Amino acid sequence: MIREEDVFKIGILGKTHGVKGELNMVIDDDVFDRVDADYLVLKVDGIMVPFFIEEYRFRSDDHVLIKFCDVESAERAKNMTGVEVFFPYSLADRSREEMMKWTDFVGYTIDHVGEIVSVDDTTENILFEAVNSNDGRHVLIPAAEEWIKEIKDKKIIMDIPKGLLDL
């Protein structure tokens, strides 16, 4: 069984293309092409399911036309639109730490603060939005690498400057 913690998101399936089961896939990582992978993992009804790749071709840097084995019609492919696409860490060409994005930390807990509920990465100064476990208020904490001391078991130990949480 494939577990969600064993894969990382690389894209999402868009609309169908043609009548033979091809799909448009919007990607933010082309790791499957760099390592010549045989399959991708799709999240179908909350379950991680491997789908073997029959063929694919790039339309641009972030758009791929992909055909999966056993998906032979536009109707079958249409049922797959909007499905998230993942890739196994074990087959990747980089370590898990090198591949992590700031948004991957949603659901982690910041020691002495609370759970990260979102990440604002719209500017160069990335912020964790965490729900303070003591009073339930939302706090913003800069996601500064130099403040992060340790990450283990979905818990982040940070050296947060005094007074920051009082703002």
Short mmCIF file of N, CA, C and O in Angstrom, two decimals, residues 16-22 74:
data_model
loop_
_atom_site.label_atom_id
_atom_site.label_comp_id
_atom_site.label_asym_id
_atom_site.label_seq_id
_atom_site.Cartn_x
_atom_site.Cartn_y
_atom_site.Cartn_z
N THR A 16 -9.28 16.58 -20.45
CA THR A 16 -8.89 15.52 -21.39
C THR A 16 -8.37 16.14 -22.67
O THR A 16 -8.63 17.31 -22.98
N HIS A 17 -7.66 15.33 -23.43
CA HIS A 17 -7.12 15.76 -24.73
C HIS A 17 -7.40 14.65 -25.73
O HIS A 17 -6.87 13.54 -25.60
N GLY A 18 -8.23 14.91 -26.69
CA GLY A 18 -8.55 13.90 -27.69
C GLY A 18 -9.54 12.87 -27.17
O GLY A 18 -10.19 13.07 -26.15
N VAL A 19 -9.62 11.75 -27.89
CA VAL A 19 -10.63 10.73 -27.57
C VAL A 19 -10.02 9.40 -27.09
O VAL A 19 -10.75 8.46 -26.83
N LYS A 20 -8.70 9.33 -26.97
CA LYS A 20 -8.06 8.06 -26.63
C LYS A 20 -7.54 8.01 -25.21
O LYS A 20 -6.71 7.18 -24.87
N GLY A 21 -8.01 8.90 -24.34
CA GLY A 21 -7.65 8.82 -22.93
C GLY A 21 -6.50 9.69 -22.48
O GLY A 21 -6.03 9.55 -21.35
N GLU A 22 -6.02 10.58 -23.34
CA GLU A 22 -4.94 11.47 -22.93
C GLU A 22 -5.48 12.56 -22.00
O GLU A 22 -6.62 12.98 -22.12
N ALA A 74 -11.95 8.90 -23.71
CA ALA A 74 -12.11 10.24 -23.16
C ALA A 74 -13.01 10.21 -21.93
O ALA A 74 -12.80 10.97 -20.97
#
